[in-house]
Amino acid sequence: MPGDTTLLLIRLFAVFVAVTVAVSLVARRVALPHSVVLVACGLGAGLFVHLTEAEIPPELVLLVLLPGLIFEAAYKIDLRVLVPALPAVVLLAGPGVFVTGIVVAVALHLGAGMDLAVGFVVGAIVSATDPAAVISSFRRMHAPHRLAVTVEAESVFNDGTGIVVFSIAAAALVEPISIGGAAFAFLSTVVGSVVIGVVAGEIGTRLMVRLNDRVVELAVSLLVAYGTYLVADSVHESGVIATAVAGIVLGNEGRRLGLSRQTFESLDVVWEFLAYLLTALVFLLVGLAIPATSLADALPAIGWAVVAVLVARAALVYGGLALLRVVAPAVRRRTPPAWLHVIFWSGLRGAIAVALALSLAPGVPDRIQIQQISFGVVLFTLAVQATTAEVLLRRLGLSENPPAADHAHRGPGAAVATERASGSDA
């Protein structure tokens, strides 16, 4: 009966909110990121519920949850803070995706006997970073704002480039593609997605400026977030990249064109609440989607993949970013050596990797093994890296305690206040 289904959905939503609140309270008491506790709850529930991957379609993450999370992170990014960090972000979110894919592919080929093409698919899946758990630690510990922007901006764009590379790599398993063709497909997708994002962001911003109704303005921001993603996806471009660019344009152009402070305060409150619920649902679904009891057979391959991911990350951060610090004085001034350790340890994998693994078609070679390895890497980063991020920040002396609540890094107009409050940013 339709009425019974509706009532069931309402009950499930109420249970979800109750679990989210309870987990947040528990996470505070045990000093763990609430996302990690949510994954643990999902894993525990999965042992009894026995959900199949068909019951958690990847579209739920990619089309329903992801646009809101990407937009919420992107519209808060102040270009005045992002531009100095752009070389590092571009390195990690661009070439970094390919470096991770290649290193993981070679490690799985040599260590687990996996075909290189199949191993590259695994690498593409786990190249998408998801530092939500670490970002929450940054906020609790009042870490330097520019450090948080660098890590979060990398994730916003890395998710987009990672998904594009994954799509090309997965398609190449079915129908071979030349290196030139793959490069052209990647570049054309990135450029096309950026154009869509700029146009959507400009239209949304100018419409909001003309309005004098905060409720309608909030509705426009919601339309920009999900409409941009759907438009880009419908023309086979990257919805993640388009939505990220649209969010950055809206936040920065809105401030330049005169969106009121009250509007930005409303955007902050509403989108922070939405992101809280979306993040909770994402990590709960991650736990439910990962069949923990079936990962034992893939432990050796998972071990190789974890080592490869860490090695690739170390090469990018201590090799690539360190080189940037040598050749670019601006990067050196704005990226203290201690930050490199945090950026290295912030390369978590999460919901995007799980969704991409679940999206593999049944006919893809070694599909089950690809999924098991990807899930194993996600669990390692959440169980080990996410839970030790605060310890690392504290040991490196990057924890600050400003007297006021940490509102400085919320909203694109607050960068100046944050810069003044963060002495170690200089």
PDB file of C-alpha atoms in Angstrom, residues 61-220:
ATOM      1  CA  VAL A  61      25.236   8.976  -3.229  1.00  0.00           C
ATOM      2  CA  LEU A  62      26.197  10.378  -6.624  1.00  0.00           C
ATOM      3  CA  LEU A  63      22.921  12.136  -7.478  1.00  0.00           C
ATOM      4  CA  VAL A  64      21.111  12.743  -4.186  1.00  0.00           C
ATOM      5  CA  LEU A  65      23.743  13.238  -1.501  1.00  0.00           C
ATOM      6  CA  LEU A  66      26.882  14.396  -3.308  1.00  0.00           C
ATOM      7  CA  PRO A  67      25.648  17.643  -4.957  1.00  0.00           C
ATOM      8  CA  GLY A  68      24.575  19.096  -1.621  1.00  0.00           C
ATOM      9  CA  LEU A  69      27.841  18.187   0.095  1.00  0.00           C
ATOM     10  CA  ILE A  70      29.963  19.538  -2.766  1.00  0.00           C
ATOM     11  CA  PHE A  71      28.022  22.806  -2.960  1.00  0.00           C
ATOM     12  CA  GLU A  72      28.111  23.359   0.814  1.00  0.00           C
ATOM     13  CA  ALA A  73      31.889  23.008   0.845  1.00  0.00           C
ATOM     14  CA  ALA A  74      32.453  25.017  -2.338  1.00  0.00           C
ATOM     15  CA  TYR A  75      30.386  28.139  -1.704  1.00  0.00           C
ATOM     16  CA  LYS A  76      32.307  28.791   1.522  1.00  0.00           C
ATOM     17  CA  ILE A  77      35.676  28.821  -0.246  1.00  0.00           C
ATOM     18  CA  ASP A  78      37.032  32.347  -0.484  1.00  0.00           C
ATOM     19  CA  LEU A  79      39.061  32.835  -3.656  1.00  0.00           C
ATOM     20  CA  ARG A  80      41.398  35.161  -1.769  1.00  0.00           C
ATOM     21  CA  VAL A  81      42.377  32.174   0.365  1.00  0.00           C
ATOM     22  CA  LEU A  82      42.130  29.574  -2.405  1.00  0.00           C
ATOM     23  CA  VAL A  83      44.240  31.286  -5.077  1.00  0.00           C
ATOM     24  CA  PRO A  84      47.515  31.168  -3.089  1.00  0.00           C
ATOM     25  CA  ALA A  85      46.848  27.483  -2.399  1.00  0.00           C
ATOM     26  CA  LEU A  86      45.804  26.750  -5.989  1.00  0.00           C
ATOM     27  CA  PRO A  87      49.137  25.258  -7.149  1.00  0.00           C
ATOM     28  CA  ALA A  88      48.974  22.680  -4.357  1.00  0.00           C
ATOM     29  CA  VAL A  89      45.280  21.961  -5.001  1.00  0.00           C
ATOM     30  CA  VAL A  90      45.829  21.554  -8.750  1.00  0.00           C
ATOM     31  CA  LEU A  91      48.771  19.222  -8.193  1.00  0.00           C
ATOM     32  CA  LEU A  92      46.862  16.975  -5.783  1.00  0.00           C
ATOM     33  CA  ALA A  93      43.538  17.005  -7.642  1.00  0.00           C
ATOM     34  CA  GLY A  94      44.998  16.774 -11.156  1.00  0.00           C
ATOM     35  CA  PRO A  95      48.222  14.813 -11.667  1.00  0.00           C
ATOM     36  CA  GLY A  96      47.711  13.353  -8.203  1.00  0.00           C
ATOM     37  CA  VAL A  97      44.754  11.292  -9.422  1.00  0.00           C
ATOM     38  CA  PHE A  98      46.848   9.681 -12.162  1.00  0.00           C
ATOM     39  CA  VAL A  99      49.832   9.127  -9.862  1.00  0.00           C
ATOM     40  CA  THR A 100      47.611   7.324  -7.353  1.00  0.00           C
ATOM     41  CA  GLY A 101      46.006   5.227 -10.084  1.00  0.00           C
ATOM     42  CA  ILE A 102      49.342   4.185 -11.563  1.00  0.00           C
ATOM     43  CA  VAL A 103      51.026   3.390  -8.225  1.00  0.00           C
ATOM     44  CA  VAL A 104      48.051   1.308  -7.052  1.00  0.00           C
ATOM     45  CA  ALA A 105      47.878  -0.521 -10.392  1.00  0.00           C
ATOM     46  CA  VAL A 106      51.590  -1.417 -10.313  1.00  0.00           C
ATOM     47  CA  ALA A 107      51.436  -2.517  -6.656  1.00  0.00           C
ATOM     48  CA  LEU A 108      48.416  -4.757  -7.246  1.00  0.00           C
ATOM     49  CA  HIS A 109      50.006  -6.173 -10.397  1.00  0.00           C
ATOM     50  CA  LEU A 110      53.302  -7.021  -8.691  1.00  0.00           C
ATOM     51  CA  GLY A 111      51.929  -7.986  -5.303  1.00  0.00           C
ATOM     52  CA  ALA A 112      48.561  -9.573  -6.084  1.00  0.00           C
ATOM     53  CA  GLY A 113      48.921 -10.586  -9.742  1.00  0.00           C
ATOM     54  CA  MET A 114      46.107  -8.290 -10.856  1.00  0.00           C
ATOM     55  CA  ASP A 115      45.930  -7.099 -14.449  1.00  0.00           C
ATOM     56  CA  LEU A 116      47.297  -3.560 -14.801  1.00  0.00           C
ATOM     57  CA  ALA A 117      44.110  -2.203 -16.395  1.00  0.00           C
ATOM     58  CA  VAL A 118      41.977  -3.657 -13.610  1.00  0.00           C
ATOM     59  CA  GLY A 119      44.409  -2.355 -10.994  1.00  0.00           C
ATOM     60  CA  PHE A 120      44.174   1.125 -12.491  1.00  0.00           C
ATOM     61  CA  VAL A 121      40.400   1.014 -12.016  1.00  0.00           C
ATOM     62  CA  VAL A 122      41.005   0.307  -8.315  1.00  0.00           C
ATOM     63  CA  GLY A 123      43.478   3.192  -8.245  1.00  0.00           C
ATOM     64  CA  ALA A 124      40.986   5.518  -9.888  1.00  0.00           C
ATOM     65  CA  ILE A 125      38.321   4.557  -7.350  1.00  0.00           C
ATOM     66  CA  VAL A 126      40.524   5.202  -4.316  1.00  0.00           C
ATOM     67  CA  SER A 127      42.050   8.361  -5.799  1.00  0.00           C
ATOM     68  CA  ALA A 128      38.939  10.319  -4.791  1.00  0.00           C
ATOM     69  CA  THR A 129      39.656  11.781  -1.347  1.00  0.00           C
ATOM     70  CA  ASP A 130      37.001  12.428   1.270  1.00  0.00           C
ATOM     71  CA  PRO A 131      38.475  14.277   4.256  1.00  0.00           C
ATOM     72  CA  ALA A 132      35.136  15.021   5.960  1.00  0.00           C
ATOM     73  CA  ALA A 133      36.254  13.329   9.165  1.00  0.00           C
ATOM     74  CA  VAL A 134      39.533  15.268   9.184  1.00  0.00           C
ATOM     75  CA  ILE A 135      37.819  18.579   8.396  1.00  0.00           C
ATOM     76  CA  SER A 136      35.573  18.094  11.422  1.00  0.00           C
ATOM     77  CA  SER A 137      38.733  17.619  13.475  1.00  0.00           C
ATOM     78  CA  PHE A 138      40.172  20.824  11.992  1.00  0.00           C
ATOM     79  CA  ARG A 139      37.113  22.717  13.170  1.00  0.00           C
ATOM     80  CA  ARG A 140      37.119  21.240  16.660  1.00  0.00           C
ATOM     81  CA  MET A 141      40.844  21.906  17.034  1.00  0.00           C
ATOM     82  CA  HIS A 142      40.681  25.355  15.392  1.00  0.00           C
ATOM     83  CA  ALA A 143      43.402  24.484  12.896  1.00  0.00           C
ATOM     84  CA  PRO A 144      44.702  27.237  10.575  1.00  0.00           C
ATOM     85  CA  HIS A 145      42.047  28.278   8.085  1.00  0.00           C
ATOM     86  CA  ARG A 146      44.269  28.163   4.993  1.00  0.00           C
ATOM     87  CA  LEU A 147      45.282  24.599   5.836  1.00  0.00           C
ATOM     88  CA  ALA A 148      41.630  23.564   6.043  1.00  0.00           C
ATOM     89  CA  VAL A 149      40.869  25.343   2.752  1.00  0.00           C
ATOM     90  CA  THR A 150      43.725  23.543   0.992  1.00  0.00           C
ATOM     91  CA  VAL A 151      42.578  20.114   2.181  1.00  0.00           C
ATOM     92  CA  GLU A 152      38.890  20.747   1.514  1.00  0.00           C
ATOM     93  CA  ALA A 153      39.446  22.360  -1.889  1.00  0.00           C
ATOM     94  CA  GLU A 154      41.586  19.412  -2.929  1.00  0.00           C
ATOM     95  CA  SER A 155      38.767  17.056  -2.017  1.00  0.00           C
ATOM     96  CA  VAL A 156      36.114  19.113  -3.823  1.00  0.00           C
ATOM     97  CA  PHE A 157      38.020  19.034  -7.113  1.00  0.00           C
ATOM     98  CA  ASN A 158      39.676  15.671  -6.554  1.00  0.00           C
ATOM     99  CA  ASP A 159      36.251  14.020  -6.367  1.00  0.00           C
ATOM    100  CA  GLY A 160      35.416  15.436  -9.779  1.00  0.00           C
ATOM    101  CA  THR A 161      38.663  14.477 -11.515  1.00  0.00           C
ATOM    102  CA  GLY A 162      38.668  11.086  -9.780  1.00  0.00           C
ATOM    103  CA  ILE A 163      35.184  10.279 -11.049  1.00  0.00           C
ATOM    104  CA  VAL A 164      36.141  11.324 -14.583  1.00  0.00           C
ATOM    105  CA  VAL A 165      39.277   9.133 -14.542  1.00  0.00           C
ATOM    106  CA  PHE A 166      37.282   6.232 -13.092  1.00  0.00           C
ATOM    107  CA  SER A 167      34.651   6.499 -15.833  1.00  0.00           C
ATOM    108  CA  ILE A 168      37.334   6.417 -18.530  1.00  0.00           C
ATOM    109  CA  ALA A 169      39.242   3.551 -16.872  1.00  0.00           C
ATOM    110  CA  ALA A 170      36.103   1.440 -16.344  1.00  0.00           C
ATOM    111  CA  ALA A 171      34.982   2.010 -19.931  1.00  0.00           C
ATOM    112  CA  ALA A 172      38.459   1.005 -21.165  1.00  0.00           C
ATOM    113  CA  LEU A 173      38.017  -2.431 -19.568  1.00  0.00           C
ATOM    114  CA  VAL A 174      35.088  -3.072 -21.923  1.00  0.00           C
ATOM    115  CA  GLU A 175      36.342  -1.198 -24.991  1.00  0.00           C
ATOM    116  CA  PRO A 176      40.060  -0.293 -25.230  1.00  0.00           C
ATOM    117  CA  ILE A 177      40.889   3.399 -25.634  1.00  0.00           C
ATOM    118  CA  SER A 178      44.133   5.073 -26.667  1.00  0.00           C
ATOM    119  CA  ILE A 179      46.128   7.238 -24.277  1.00  0.00           C
ATOM    120  CA  GLY A 180      45.484  10.232 -26.508  1.00  0.00           C
ATOM    121  CA  GLY A 181      41.772   9.533 -26.565  1.00  0.00           C
ATOM    122  CA  ALA A 182      41.683   9.169 -22.793  1.00  0.00           C
ATOM    123  CA  ALA A 183      43.594  12.436 -22.317  1.00  0.00           C
ATOM    124  CA  PHE A 184      41.246  14.281 -24.675  1.00  0.00           C
ATOM    125  CA  ALA A 185      38.183  12.846 -22.917  1.00  0.00           C
ATOM    126  CA  PHE A 186      39.560  13.928 -19.539  1.00  0.00           C
ATOM    127  CA  LEU A 187      40.475  17.472 -20.580  1.00  0.00           C
ATOM    128  CA  SER A 188      37.269  18.073 -22.533  1.00  0.00           C
ATOM    129  CA  THR A 189      35.188  16.883 -19.583  1.00  0.00           C
ATOM    130  CA  VAL A 190      37.007  19.136 -17.140  1.00  0.00           C
ATOM    131  CA  VAL A 191      36.759  22.199 -19.398  1.00  0.00           C
ATOM    132  CA  GLY A 192      33.114  21.582 -20.266  1.00  0.00           C
ATOM    133  CA  SER A 193      32.208  21.072 -16.611  1.00  0.00           C
ATOM    134  CA  VAL A 194      33.969  24.270 -15.541  1.00  0.00           C
ATOM    135  CA  VAL A 195      32.078  26.256 -18.188  1.00  0.00           C
ATOM    136  CA  ILE A 196      28.741  24.846 -17.036  1.00  0.00           C
ATOM    137  CA  GLY A 197      29.615  25.642 -13.423  1.00  0.00           C
ATOM    138  CA  VAL A 198      30.621  29.239 -14.168  1.00  0.00           C
ATOM    139  CA  VAL A 199      27.439  29.893 -16.162  1.00  0.00           C
ATOM    140  CA  ALA A 200      25.181  28.293 -13.540  1.00  0.00           C
ATOM    141  CA  GLY A 201      26.914  30.121 -10.704  1.00  0.00           C
ATOM    142  CA  GLU A 202      26.653  33.492 -12.442  1.00  0.00           C
ATOM    143  CA  ILE A 203      22.964  33.017 -13.275  1.00  0.00           C
ATOM    144  CA  GLY A 204      22.147  31.898  -9.747  1.00  0.00           C
ATOM    145  CA  THR A 205      24.121  34.720  -8.139  1.00  0.00           C
ATOM    146  CA  ARG A 206      22.592  37.486 -10.252  1.00  0.00           C
ATOM    147  CA  LEU A 207      19.115  36.086  -9.649  1.00  0.00           C
ATOM    148  CA  MET A 208      19.695  36.045  -5.897  1.00  0.00           C
ATOM    149  CA  VAL A 209      21.010  39.631  -5.949  1.00  0.00           C
ATOM    150  CA  ARG A 210      17.792  40.808  -7.643  1.00  0.00           C
ATOM    151  CA  LEU A 211      15.605  39.116  -5.038  1.00  0.00           C
ATOM    152  CA  ASN A 212      14.837  40.547  -1.631  1.00  0.00           C
ATOM    153  CA  ASP A 213      13.482  37.407  -0.021  1.00  0.00           C
ATOM    154  CA  ARG A 214      15.856  35.168   1.888  1.00  0.00           C
ATOM    155  CA  VAL A 215      13.583  32.141   1.631  1.00  0.00           C
ATOM    156  CA  VAL A 216      13.495  32.387  -2.154  1.00  0.00           C
ATOM    157  CA  GLU A 217      17.231  33.040  -2.219  1.00  0.00           C
ATOM    158  CA  LEU A 218      17.783  29.823  -0.295  1.00  0.00           C
ATOM    159  CA  ALA A 219      15.616  28.008  -2.824  1.00  0.00           C
ATOM    160  CA  VAL A 220      17.769  29.431  -5.635  1.00  0.00           C
TER     161      VAL A 220
END
